[in-house]
XYZ file of C-alpha atoms in Angstrom:
651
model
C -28.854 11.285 94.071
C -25.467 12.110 95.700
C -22.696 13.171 93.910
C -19.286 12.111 94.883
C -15.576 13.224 93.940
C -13.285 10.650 93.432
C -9.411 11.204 93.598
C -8.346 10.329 90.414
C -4.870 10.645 90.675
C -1.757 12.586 88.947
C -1.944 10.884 85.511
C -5.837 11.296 85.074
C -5.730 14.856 85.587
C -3.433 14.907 83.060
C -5.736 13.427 80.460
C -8.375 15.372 81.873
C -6.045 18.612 80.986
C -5.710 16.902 77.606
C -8.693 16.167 76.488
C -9.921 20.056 77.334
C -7.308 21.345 75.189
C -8.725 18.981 72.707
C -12.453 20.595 73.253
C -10.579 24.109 72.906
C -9.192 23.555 69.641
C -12.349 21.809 67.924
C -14.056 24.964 68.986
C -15.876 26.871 66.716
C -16.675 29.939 68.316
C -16.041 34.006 69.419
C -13.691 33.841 71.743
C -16.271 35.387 74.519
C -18.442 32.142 73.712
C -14.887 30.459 74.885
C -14.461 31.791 77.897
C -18.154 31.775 79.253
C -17.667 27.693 78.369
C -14.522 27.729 79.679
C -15.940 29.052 83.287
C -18.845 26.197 83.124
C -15.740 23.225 82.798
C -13.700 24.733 85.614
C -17.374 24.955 87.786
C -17.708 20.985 87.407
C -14.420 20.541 89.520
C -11.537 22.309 90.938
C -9.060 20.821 88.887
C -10.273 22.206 85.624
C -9.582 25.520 87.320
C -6.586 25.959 85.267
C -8.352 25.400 81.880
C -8.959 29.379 81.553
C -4.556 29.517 80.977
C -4.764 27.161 77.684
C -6.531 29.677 75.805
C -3.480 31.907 76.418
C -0.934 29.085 76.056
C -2.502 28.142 72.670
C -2.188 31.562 71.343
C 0.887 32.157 72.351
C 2.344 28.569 70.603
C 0.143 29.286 67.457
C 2.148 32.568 67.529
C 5.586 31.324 67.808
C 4.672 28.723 65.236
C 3.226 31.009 62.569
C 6.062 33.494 63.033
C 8.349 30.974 62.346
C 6.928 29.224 59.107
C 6.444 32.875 57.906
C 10.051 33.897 58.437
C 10.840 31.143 55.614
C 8.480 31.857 53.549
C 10.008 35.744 53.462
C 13.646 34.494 53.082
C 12.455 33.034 49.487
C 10.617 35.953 49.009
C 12.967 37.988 46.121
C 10.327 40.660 46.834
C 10.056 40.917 50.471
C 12.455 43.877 52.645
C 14.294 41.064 54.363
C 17.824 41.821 54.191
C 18.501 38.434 54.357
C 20.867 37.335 51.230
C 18.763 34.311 50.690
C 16.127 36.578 49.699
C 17.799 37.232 46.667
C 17.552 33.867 45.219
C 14.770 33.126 42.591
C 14.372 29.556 42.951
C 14.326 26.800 45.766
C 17.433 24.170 45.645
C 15.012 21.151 45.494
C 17.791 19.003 44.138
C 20.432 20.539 45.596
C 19.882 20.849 48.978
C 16.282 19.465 49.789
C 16.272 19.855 53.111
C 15.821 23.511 52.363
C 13.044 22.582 50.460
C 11.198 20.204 52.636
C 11.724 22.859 55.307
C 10.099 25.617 53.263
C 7.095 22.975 52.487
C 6.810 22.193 55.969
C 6.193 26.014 56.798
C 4.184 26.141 53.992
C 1.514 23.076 55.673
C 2.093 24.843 59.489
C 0.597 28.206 58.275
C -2.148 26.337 56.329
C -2.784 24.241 59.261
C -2.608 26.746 61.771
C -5.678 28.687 59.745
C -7.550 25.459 59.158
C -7.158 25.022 62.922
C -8.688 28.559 63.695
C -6.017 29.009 66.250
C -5.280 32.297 65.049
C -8.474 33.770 63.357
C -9.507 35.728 66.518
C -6.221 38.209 65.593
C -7.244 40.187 62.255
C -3.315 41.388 62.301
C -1.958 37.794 62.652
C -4.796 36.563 59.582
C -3.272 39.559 57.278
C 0.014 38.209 57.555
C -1.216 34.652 57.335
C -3.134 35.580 53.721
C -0.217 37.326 52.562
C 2.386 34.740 53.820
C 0.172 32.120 51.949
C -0.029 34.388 48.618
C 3.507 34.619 48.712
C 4.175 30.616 49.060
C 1.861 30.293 46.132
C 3.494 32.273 43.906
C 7.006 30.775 44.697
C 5.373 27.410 44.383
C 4.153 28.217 41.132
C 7.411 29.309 39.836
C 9.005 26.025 41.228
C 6.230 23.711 39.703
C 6.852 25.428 36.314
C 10.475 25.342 36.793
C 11.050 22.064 37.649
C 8.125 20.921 35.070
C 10.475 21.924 32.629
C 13.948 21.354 33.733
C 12.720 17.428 34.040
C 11.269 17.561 30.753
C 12.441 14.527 28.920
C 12.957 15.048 25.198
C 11.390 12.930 22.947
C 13.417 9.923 21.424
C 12.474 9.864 18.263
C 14.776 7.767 16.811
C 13.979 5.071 19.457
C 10.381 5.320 18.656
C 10.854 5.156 14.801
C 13.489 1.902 15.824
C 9.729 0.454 17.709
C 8.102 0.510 14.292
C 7.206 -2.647 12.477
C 6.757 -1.433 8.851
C 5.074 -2.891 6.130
C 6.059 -1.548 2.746
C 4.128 -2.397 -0.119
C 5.898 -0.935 -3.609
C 5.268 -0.152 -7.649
C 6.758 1.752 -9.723
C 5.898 4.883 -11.950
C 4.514 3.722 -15.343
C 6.344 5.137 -18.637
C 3.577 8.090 -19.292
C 1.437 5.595 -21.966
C -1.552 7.151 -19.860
C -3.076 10.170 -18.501
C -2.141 12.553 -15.311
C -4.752 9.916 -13.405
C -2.976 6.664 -13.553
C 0.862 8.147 -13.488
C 1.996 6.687 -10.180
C 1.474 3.065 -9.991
C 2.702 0.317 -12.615
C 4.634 -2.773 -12.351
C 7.431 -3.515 -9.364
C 10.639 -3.759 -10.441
C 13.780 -4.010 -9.055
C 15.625 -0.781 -10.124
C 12.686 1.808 -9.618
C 9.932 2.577 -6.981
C 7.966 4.641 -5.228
C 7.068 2.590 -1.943
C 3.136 2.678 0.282
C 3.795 2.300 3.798
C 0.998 0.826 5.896
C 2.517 2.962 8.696
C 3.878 2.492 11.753
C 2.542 -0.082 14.399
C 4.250 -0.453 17.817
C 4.948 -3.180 20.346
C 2.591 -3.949 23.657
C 5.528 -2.691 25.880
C 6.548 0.743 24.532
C 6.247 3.624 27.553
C 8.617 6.492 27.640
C 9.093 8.896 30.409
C 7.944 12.504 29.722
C 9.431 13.418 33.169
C 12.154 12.578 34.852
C 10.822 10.307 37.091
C 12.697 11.855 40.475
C 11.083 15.099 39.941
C 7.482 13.144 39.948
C 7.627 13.284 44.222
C 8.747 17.225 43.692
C 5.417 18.311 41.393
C 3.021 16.087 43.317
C 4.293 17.696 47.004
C 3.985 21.173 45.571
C 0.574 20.387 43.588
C -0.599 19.459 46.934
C -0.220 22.683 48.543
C -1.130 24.511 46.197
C -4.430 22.347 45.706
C -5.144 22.577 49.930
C -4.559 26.244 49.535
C -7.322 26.535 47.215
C -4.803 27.660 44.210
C -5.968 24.628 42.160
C -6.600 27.148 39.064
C -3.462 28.155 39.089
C -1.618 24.758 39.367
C -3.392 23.355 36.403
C -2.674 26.440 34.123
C 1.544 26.265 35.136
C 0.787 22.698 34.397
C -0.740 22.721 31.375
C 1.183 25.552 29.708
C 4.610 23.765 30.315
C 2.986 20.297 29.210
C 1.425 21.845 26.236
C 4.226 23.730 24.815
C 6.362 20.171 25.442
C 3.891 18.376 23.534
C 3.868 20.843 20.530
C 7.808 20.607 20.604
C 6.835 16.821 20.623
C 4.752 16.831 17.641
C 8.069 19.696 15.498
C 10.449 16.274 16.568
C 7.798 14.151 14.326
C 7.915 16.297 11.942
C 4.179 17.483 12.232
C 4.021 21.456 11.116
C 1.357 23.922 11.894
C -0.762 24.264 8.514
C -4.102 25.969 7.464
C -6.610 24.471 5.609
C -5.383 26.360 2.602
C -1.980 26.074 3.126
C -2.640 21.988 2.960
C -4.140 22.514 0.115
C -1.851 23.813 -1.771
C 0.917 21.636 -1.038
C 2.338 19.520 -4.410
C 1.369 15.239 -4.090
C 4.876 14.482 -3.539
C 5.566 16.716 -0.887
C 2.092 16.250 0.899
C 2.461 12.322 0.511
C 5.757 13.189 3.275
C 3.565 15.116 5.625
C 0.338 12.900 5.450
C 2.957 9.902 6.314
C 4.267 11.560 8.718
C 0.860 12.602 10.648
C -0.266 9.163 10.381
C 3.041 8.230 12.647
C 2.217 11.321 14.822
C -0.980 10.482 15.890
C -0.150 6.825 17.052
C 2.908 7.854 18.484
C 0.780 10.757 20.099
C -1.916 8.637 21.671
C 0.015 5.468 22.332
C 2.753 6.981 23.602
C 2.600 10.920 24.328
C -0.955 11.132 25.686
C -1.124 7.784 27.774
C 1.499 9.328 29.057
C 0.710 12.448 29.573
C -2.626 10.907 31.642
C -0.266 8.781 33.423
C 1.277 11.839 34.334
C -1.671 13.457 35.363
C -2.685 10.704 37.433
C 0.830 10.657 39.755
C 1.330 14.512 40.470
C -2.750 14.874 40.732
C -3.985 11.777 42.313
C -6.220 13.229 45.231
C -8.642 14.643 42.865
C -10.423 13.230 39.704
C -11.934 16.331 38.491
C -8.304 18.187 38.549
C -6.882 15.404 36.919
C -9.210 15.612 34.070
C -9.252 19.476 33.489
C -5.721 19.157 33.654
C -5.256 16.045 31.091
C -8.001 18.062 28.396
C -6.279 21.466 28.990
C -2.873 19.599 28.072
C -3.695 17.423 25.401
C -5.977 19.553 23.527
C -3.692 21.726 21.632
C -1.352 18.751 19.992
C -4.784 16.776 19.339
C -6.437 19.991 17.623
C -3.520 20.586 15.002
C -3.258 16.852 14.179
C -7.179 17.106 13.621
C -6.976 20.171 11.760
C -4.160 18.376 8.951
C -6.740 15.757 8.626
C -10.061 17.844 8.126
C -8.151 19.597 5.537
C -7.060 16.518 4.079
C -10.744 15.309 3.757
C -11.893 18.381 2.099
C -9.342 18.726 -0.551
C -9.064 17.676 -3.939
C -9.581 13.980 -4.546
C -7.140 11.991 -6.749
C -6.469 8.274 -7.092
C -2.782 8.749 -5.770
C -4.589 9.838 -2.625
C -6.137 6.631 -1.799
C -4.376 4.803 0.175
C -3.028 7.689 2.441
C -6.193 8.504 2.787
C -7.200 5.108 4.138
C -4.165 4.568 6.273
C -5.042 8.335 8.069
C -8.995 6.766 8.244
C -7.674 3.619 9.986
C -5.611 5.490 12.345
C -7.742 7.818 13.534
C -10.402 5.348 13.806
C -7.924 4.167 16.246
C -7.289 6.937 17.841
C -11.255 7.432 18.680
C -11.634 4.992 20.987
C -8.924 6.043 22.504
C -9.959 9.710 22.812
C -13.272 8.568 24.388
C -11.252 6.798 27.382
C -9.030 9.464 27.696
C -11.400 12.791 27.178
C -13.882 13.714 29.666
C -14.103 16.638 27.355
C -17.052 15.883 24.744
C -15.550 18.357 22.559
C -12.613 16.519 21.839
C -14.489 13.376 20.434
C -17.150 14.773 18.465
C -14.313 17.188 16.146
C -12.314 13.625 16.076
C -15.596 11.919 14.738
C -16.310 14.696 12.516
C -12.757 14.287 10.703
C -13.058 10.570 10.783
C -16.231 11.101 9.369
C -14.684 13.357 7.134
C -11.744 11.290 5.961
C -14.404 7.892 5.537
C -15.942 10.331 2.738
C -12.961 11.249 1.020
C -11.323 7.986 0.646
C -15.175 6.419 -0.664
C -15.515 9.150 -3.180
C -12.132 8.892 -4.181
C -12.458 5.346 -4.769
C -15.481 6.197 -6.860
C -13.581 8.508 -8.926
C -10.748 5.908 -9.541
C -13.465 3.401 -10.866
C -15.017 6.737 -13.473
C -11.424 7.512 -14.472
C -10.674 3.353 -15.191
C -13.879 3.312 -17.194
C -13.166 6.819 -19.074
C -9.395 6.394 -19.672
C -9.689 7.267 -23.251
C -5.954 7.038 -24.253
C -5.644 6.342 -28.368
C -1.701 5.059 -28.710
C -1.320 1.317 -28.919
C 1.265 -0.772 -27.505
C 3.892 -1.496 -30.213
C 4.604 -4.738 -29.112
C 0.932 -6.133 -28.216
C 2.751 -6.065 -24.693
C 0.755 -5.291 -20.698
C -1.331 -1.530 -20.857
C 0.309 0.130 -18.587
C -3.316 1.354 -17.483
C -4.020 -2.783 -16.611
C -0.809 -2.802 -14.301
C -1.874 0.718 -12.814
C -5.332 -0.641 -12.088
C -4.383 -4.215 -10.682
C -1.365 -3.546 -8.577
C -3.648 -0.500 -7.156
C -6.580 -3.205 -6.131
C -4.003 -5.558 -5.324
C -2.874 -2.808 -2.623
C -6.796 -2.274 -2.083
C -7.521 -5.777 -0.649
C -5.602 -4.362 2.742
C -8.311 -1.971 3.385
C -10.805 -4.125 2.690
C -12.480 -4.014 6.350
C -12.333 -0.471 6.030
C -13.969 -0.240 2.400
C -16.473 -2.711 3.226
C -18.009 -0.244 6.100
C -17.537 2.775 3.724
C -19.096 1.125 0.639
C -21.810 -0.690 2.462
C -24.733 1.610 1.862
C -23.760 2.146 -1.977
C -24.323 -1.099 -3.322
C -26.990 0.111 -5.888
C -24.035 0.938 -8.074
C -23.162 -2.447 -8.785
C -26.599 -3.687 -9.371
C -25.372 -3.951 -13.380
C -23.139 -6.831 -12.385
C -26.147 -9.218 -11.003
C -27.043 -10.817 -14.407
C -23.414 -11.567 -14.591
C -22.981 -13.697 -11.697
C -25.257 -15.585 -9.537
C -22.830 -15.532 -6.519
C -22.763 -11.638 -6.612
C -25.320 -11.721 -3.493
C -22.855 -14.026 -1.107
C -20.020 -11.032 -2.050
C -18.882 -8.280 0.414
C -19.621 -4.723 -1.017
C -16.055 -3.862 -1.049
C -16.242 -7.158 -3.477
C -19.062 -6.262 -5.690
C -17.115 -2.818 -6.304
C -13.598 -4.685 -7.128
C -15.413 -7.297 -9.659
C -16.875 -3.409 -11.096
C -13.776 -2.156 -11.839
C -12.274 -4.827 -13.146
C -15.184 -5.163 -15.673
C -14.712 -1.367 -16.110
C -11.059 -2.210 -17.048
C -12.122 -5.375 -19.408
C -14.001 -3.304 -21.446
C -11.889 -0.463 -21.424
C -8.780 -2.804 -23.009
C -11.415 -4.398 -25.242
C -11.857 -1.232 -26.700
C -8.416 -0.414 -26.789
C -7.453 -3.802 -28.494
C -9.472 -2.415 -31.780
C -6.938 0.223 -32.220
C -4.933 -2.569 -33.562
C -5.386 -3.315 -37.414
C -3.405 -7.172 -37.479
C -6.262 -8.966 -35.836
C -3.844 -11.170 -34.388
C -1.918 -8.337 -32.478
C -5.160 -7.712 -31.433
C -5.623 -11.143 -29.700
C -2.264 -11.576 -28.710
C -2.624 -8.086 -26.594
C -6.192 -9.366 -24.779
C -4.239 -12.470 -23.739
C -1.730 -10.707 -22.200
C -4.044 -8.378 -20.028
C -6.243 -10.813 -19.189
C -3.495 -13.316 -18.041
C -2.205 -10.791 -16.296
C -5.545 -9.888 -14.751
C -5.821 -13.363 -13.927
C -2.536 -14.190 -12.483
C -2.609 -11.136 -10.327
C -6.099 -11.784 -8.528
C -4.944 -15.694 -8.857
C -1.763 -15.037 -6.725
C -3.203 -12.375 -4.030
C -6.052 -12.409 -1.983
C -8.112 -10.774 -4.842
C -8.777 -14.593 -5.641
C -10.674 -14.603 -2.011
C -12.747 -11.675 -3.003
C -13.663 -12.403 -6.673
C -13.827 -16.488 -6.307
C -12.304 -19.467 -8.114
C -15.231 -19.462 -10.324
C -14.228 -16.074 -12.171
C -10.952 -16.826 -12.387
C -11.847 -20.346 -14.218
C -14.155 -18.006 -16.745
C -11.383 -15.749 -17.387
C -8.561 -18.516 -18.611
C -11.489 -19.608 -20.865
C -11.035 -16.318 -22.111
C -7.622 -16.204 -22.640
C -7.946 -19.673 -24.181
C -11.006 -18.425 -26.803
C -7.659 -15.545 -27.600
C -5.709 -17.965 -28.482
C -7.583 -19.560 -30.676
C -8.934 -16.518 -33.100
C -5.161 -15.705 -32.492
C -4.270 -18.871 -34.346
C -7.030 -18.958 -37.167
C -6.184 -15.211 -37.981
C -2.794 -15.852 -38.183
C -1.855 -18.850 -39.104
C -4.732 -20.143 -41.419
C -2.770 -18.282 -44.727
C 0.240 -20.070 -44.089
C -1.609 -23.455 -43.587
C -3.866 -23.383 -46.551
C -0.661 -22.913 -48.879
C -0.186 -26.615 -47.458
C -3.705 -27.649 -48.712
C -3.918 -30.354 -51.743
C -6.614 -28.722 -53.782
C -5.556 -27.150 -57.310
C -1.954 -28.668 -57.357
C -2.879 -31.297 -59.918
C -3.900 -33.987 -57.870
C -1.669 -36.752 -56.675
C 1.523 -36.189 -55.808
C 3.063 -37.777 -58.822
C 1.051 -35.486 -61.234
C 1.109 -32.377 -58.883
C 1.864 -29.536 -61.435
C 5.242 -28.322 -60.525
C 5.004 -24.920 -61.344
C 2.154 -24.882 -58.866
C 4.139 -26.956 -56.206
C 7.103 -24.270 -56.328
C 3.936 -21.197 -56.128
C 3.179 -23.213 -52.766
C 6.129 -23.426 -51.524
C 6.983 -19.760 -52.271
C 4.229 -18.900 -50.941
C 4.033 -20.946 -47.472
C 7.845 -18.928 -47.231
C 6.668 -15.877 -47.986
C 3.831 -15.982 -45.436
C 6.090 -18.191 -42.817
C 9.034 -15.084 -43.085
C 6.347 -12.257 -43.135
C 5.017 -13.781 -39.788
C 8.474 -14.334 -38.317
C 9.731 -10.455 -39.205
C 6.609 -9.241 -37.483
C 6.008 -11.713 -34.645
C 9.351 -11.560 -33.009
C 9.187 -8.363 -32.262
C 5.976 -8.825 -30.195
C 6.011 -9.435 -26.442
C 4.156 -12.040 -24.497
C 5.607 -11.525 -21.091
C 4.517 -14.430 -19.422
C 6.796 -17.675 -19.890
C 3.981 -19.766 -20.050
C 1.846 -18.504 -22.194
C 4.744 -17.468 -24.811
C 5.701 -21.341 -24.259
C 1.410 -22.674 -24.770
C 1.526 -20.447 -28.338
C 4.571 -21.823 -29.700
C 3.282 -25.534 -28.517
C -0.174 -24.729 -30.440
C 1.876 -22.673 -33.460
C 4.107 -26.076 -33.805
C 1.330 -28.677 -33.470
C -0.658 -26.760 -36.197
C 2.084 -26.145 -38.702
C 4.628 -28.461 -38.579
C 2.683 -31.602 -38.760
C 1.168 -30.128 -41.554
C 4.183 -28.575 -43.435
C 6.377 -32.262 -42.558
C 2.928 -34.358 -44.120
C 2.991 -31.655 -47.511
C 6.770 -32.122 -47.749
C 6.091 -36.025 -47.869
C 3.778 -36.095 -50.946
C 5.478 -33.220 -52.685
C 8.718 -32.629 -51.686
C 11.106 -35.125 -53.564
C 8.645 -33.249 -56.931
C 11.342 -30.534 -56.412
C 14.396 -32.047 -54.366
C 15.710 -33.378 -58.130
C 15.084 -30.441 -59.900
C 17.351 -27.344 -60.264
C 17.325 -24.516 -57.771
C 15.437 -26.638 -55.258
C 16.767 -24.851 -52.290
C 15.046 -21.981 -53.943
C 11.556 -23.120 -53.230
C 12.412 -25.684 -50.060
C 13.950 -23.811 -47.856
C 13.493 -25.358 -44.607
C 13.404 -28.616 -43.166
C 10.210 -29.076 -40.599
C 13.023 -28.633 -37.616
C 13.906 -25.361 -39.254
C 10.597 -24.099 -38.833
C 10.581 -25.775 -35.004
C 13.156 -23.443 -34.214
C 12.293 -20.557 -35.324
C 9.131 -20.542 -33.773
C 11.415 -20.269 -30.818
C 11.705 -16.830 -31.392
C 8.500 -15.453 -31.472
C 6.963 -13.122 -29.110
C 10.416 -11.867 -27.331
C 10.109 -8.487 -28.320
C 13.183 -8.250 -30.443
C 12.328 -7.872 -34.378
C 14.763 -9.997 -36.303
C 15.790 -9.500 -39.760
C 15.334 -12.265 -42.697
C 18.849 -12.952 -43.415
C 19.104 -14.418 -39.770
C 16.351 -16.943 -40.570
C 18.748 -17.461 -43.692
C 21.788 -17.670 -42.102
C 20.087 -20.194 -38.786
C 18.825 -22.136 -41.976
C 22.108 -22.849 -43.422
């Protein structure tokens, strides 16, 4: 086969030339391997003769290149022996004057590219100053990250954050100390006096803050780059990370979120940890909606050509702020359990709950989840055995003083505003309760629809039974059985109305509230017969002498003196008892009035006009039937009044 040369012509041999110095650079080898190549390309044709001069070209351009990225480098070098005044300086001008700065960047990538190339490995003397140029950019880079990390640290808002809060405030107030230590916080709202159970803080779809400025975003990611090529990735994560951390601990000081040990939690007074367990529960949403997407936004800009660096630099960062919120919250679960607790409790469940499925989108470290599920875990069994407690200490609640007035126990408003409150959680208390039902197994002859309930259900229609019989007991502290009745009216009414109007009624069905007005109703009547049965039999026929024109006067005017007698006795007493409710109060003196007055106008009738004609009539009839009408206006309004105002209304 014959071989021929062709003339190719000015421009070919110029991408002939081209393409060798290509081949030169990829090469991989001694430089004696080289030149031995080097003399095989030129033996192919004569115009490759000239390839053996590129190797010397090369180095010589690598050289003038590398000596001048390295003569910046030096002039930011505060400890190199350059007199140059710009030596002196300790940090770049990257917003001042970042030309300077892309320039030093730029010698930065020619010295790493010029030993990725292998251009200048084959000079040991030239590879010492490389290593030591490259050492040198890595520590000023390191200082600059840091620096300008936290120079274009934005400081948290909190005021803007708090304004992103949609609260919802449920309130009672403190009960007047009728009961024990257990039951002291909770009673009936009122308008003058409160103490107030946030739900906590919930925030909009479209809250996102800045944690850095976002110019200086460009700045860390070009410098994180370099540093990453030059293999100082360790290094780039811990300036990182340090700076980040200490901003998020700072972070967490603005929310009001202090460093605590177990024991020092534990020995903070209710009123004072009830501040700091509200103000955790705003830290950690506000931390992971708002502070750690962030900070894995963050991450995700100035780290974006490599996953793994992104997530050791996210866990490193986060971890610390996570930690001491977890650490408040294991040693809330371990410390001592009271009924005041509750619903903090609950509300720091809920949120961390939360919070765990964010963790495990956010964390590639294990670690991080399983302490988070262990204090969820934790919390879940602090909040069930405190609820268990509350339902002992409603069953036990042994005080012996009775209400004056016949009026609400304050222990029955503790107990159904708290349950009230309850029926927000009830998601929550239905997964905590769920594998305890045997404790309300006493209930299931009670109520056939106890197996359609929720356990969180079962447990409420427990307590309140606990808190029935409890009051039943207490009503027997009362000697006037009608006191007596007129008190376990207004409990139960007040049970009633209070699971009636909330979504307790949901829970406990229509069905229980239907048996409990029986109740009330079954009340009202003993309260009648005990009460009112003296006064009515003084209006009876028997032994007055038969009709009404032979009724024996002396024993008419005995009747009447008696029926007054009994009617003023039960006035003194009975307005100075309470029946809060205006419909009830209104229902007693309807039944009162259709039970007496018919009778006492019907007695008057046959009898009356016996005495009218006689001397000192007035003595023995003293009221007219709409005397008595009105006066039974005034019973049960909790103001005693004295006779001579029935005297003086009479006249």
């Amino acid at each position: 086969m014959t071989t021929t040369t062709t003339n190719l012509g000015a421009g070919s041999e110029d991408r002939v030339m081209a393409t060798a110095q290509q081949i030169l650079k990829s090469l991989n080898t001694p430089k004696e391997v080289r030149e031995d190549m080097l003399l095989i390309f030129s033996s192919f044709d004569n115009r490759l003769s000239n390839i053996t001069d590129l190797i010397n070209e090369n180095s010589d351009s690598a050289g003038v290149r590398f000596d001048a990225a390295e003569k910046v480098i030096l002039q930011w070098d505060s400890s190199s022996s350059s007199s140059n005044a710009d030596a002196s300086r300790h940090s770049l001008p990257w917003e001042d004057s970042p030309d300077e700065a892309a320039e030093y960047l730029s010698a930065v990538d020619e010295i790493l590219h010029l030993v990725a190339d292998m251009s200048i490995r084959s000079d040991n003397k030239i590879m010492d100053r490389a290593e030591t140029a490259i050492q040198m950019a890595m520590s000023r880079l390191e200082d600059e990250f840091r620096l300008v990390l936290i120079r274009n640290t934005v400081p948290l808002d909190s005021e803007r954050l708090y304004g992103s809060i949609r609260r919802v405030s449920l309130s009672f107030a403190a009960n007047d100390g009728e009961i024990g230590e257990e039951f002291e916080s909770f009673a009936e709202v009122d308008s003058e006096r409160g103490c107030f159970h946030e739900r906590g803080p919930s925030f909009g779809d479209d809250l996102c803050v800045d944690l850095i400025n976002p110019d200086a975003v460009m700045e860390l990611k070009e410098i994180a780059d370099r540093m990453i090529n030059a293999g100082y990735e360790k290094e780039c994560v811990q300036a990182y990370s340090n700076v980040r951390r200490d901003a998020l601990d700072e972070c967490l000081v603005i929310l009001g979120v202090e460093k605590f040990s177990i024991e020092e939690v534990q020995k903070i007074e209710w009123k004072a940890l009830d501040e700091k367990m509200k103000k955790w529960i705003q830290a950690v949403k506000i931390t992971v909606r708002v502070l750690l997407n962030g900070e894995k936004r963050l991450c995700d800009q100035i780290f974006n050509g490599s996953n793994s660096i992104k997530e050791i630099c996210f866990n490193e960062t986060a971890k610390g702020c996570v930690m001491q919120l977890l650490n408040f919250g294991e040693a809330v679960a371990i410390g001592k359990r009271s009924s005041e607790k509750l619903f903090r409790i609950l509300d720091m469940y809920d949120v961390l709950a939360d919070a765990l499925l964010e963790f495990e989108m956010m964390f590639t470290d294990e670690y991080m989840c399983t302490e988070a599920k262990g204090v969820l875990a934790g919390l879940g069994d602090a909040a069930k055995g405190t609820f268990l407690e509350f339902e002992n200490a409603v069953k036990n609640e042994a005080s012996k003083k009775p209400m004056q007035n016949g009026e609400i126990h304050p222990l029955t408003r503790y107990v159904m505003n708290y349950v009230k409150l309850l029926v927000d959680y009830s998601e929550t208390l239905n997964s905590l309760l769920e594998n305890d039902e045997d404790e309300a197994d006493g209930l299931k002859s009670e109520d056939g629809e106890l197996e359609t309930m929720t356990p969180f259900a079962k447990r409420l229609l427990l307590l309140i039974s606990s808190l029935e019989s409890n009051l039943e007991e207490k009503s027997k502290l009362y000697e006037d059985g009608a006191l007596h009745c007129i008190f376990l009216m207004n409990n139960n009414l007040y049970i009633v109305q209070k699971v009636k109007d909330s979504e307790l009624r949901k829970l406990l069905g229509d069905n229980w509230v239907r048996k409990r007005r029986g109740s009330i109703r079954q009340y009202a009547t003993s309260y009648l017969r005990t009460c009112w049965t003296k006064a009515l039999h003084c209006l009876k026929d028997e032994g007055i002498g038969g009709s009404s024109n032979n009724a024996s006067k002396v024993a008419l005017k005995e009747r009447f003196k008696s029926f007054n007698a009994c009617f003023e006795d039960i006035y003194r007493i009975q307005t100075g008892w309470k029946v809060p409710d205006p419909q009830l109060r209104e229902e007693l003196r309807i039944s009162i009035s259709e039970k007496v007055i018919p009778a006492y106008r019907s007695f008057m009738g046959r009898f009356g006009s016996q005495l009218e004609s006689g001397r000192h009539a007035g003595k023995y009839i003293k009221y007219t039937p709409e005397d008595l009408e009105n006066y039974l206006l005034d019973l049960f309004e909790g103001s005693p009044l004295v006779l001579h105002h029935m005297r003086r209304k009479s006249t």
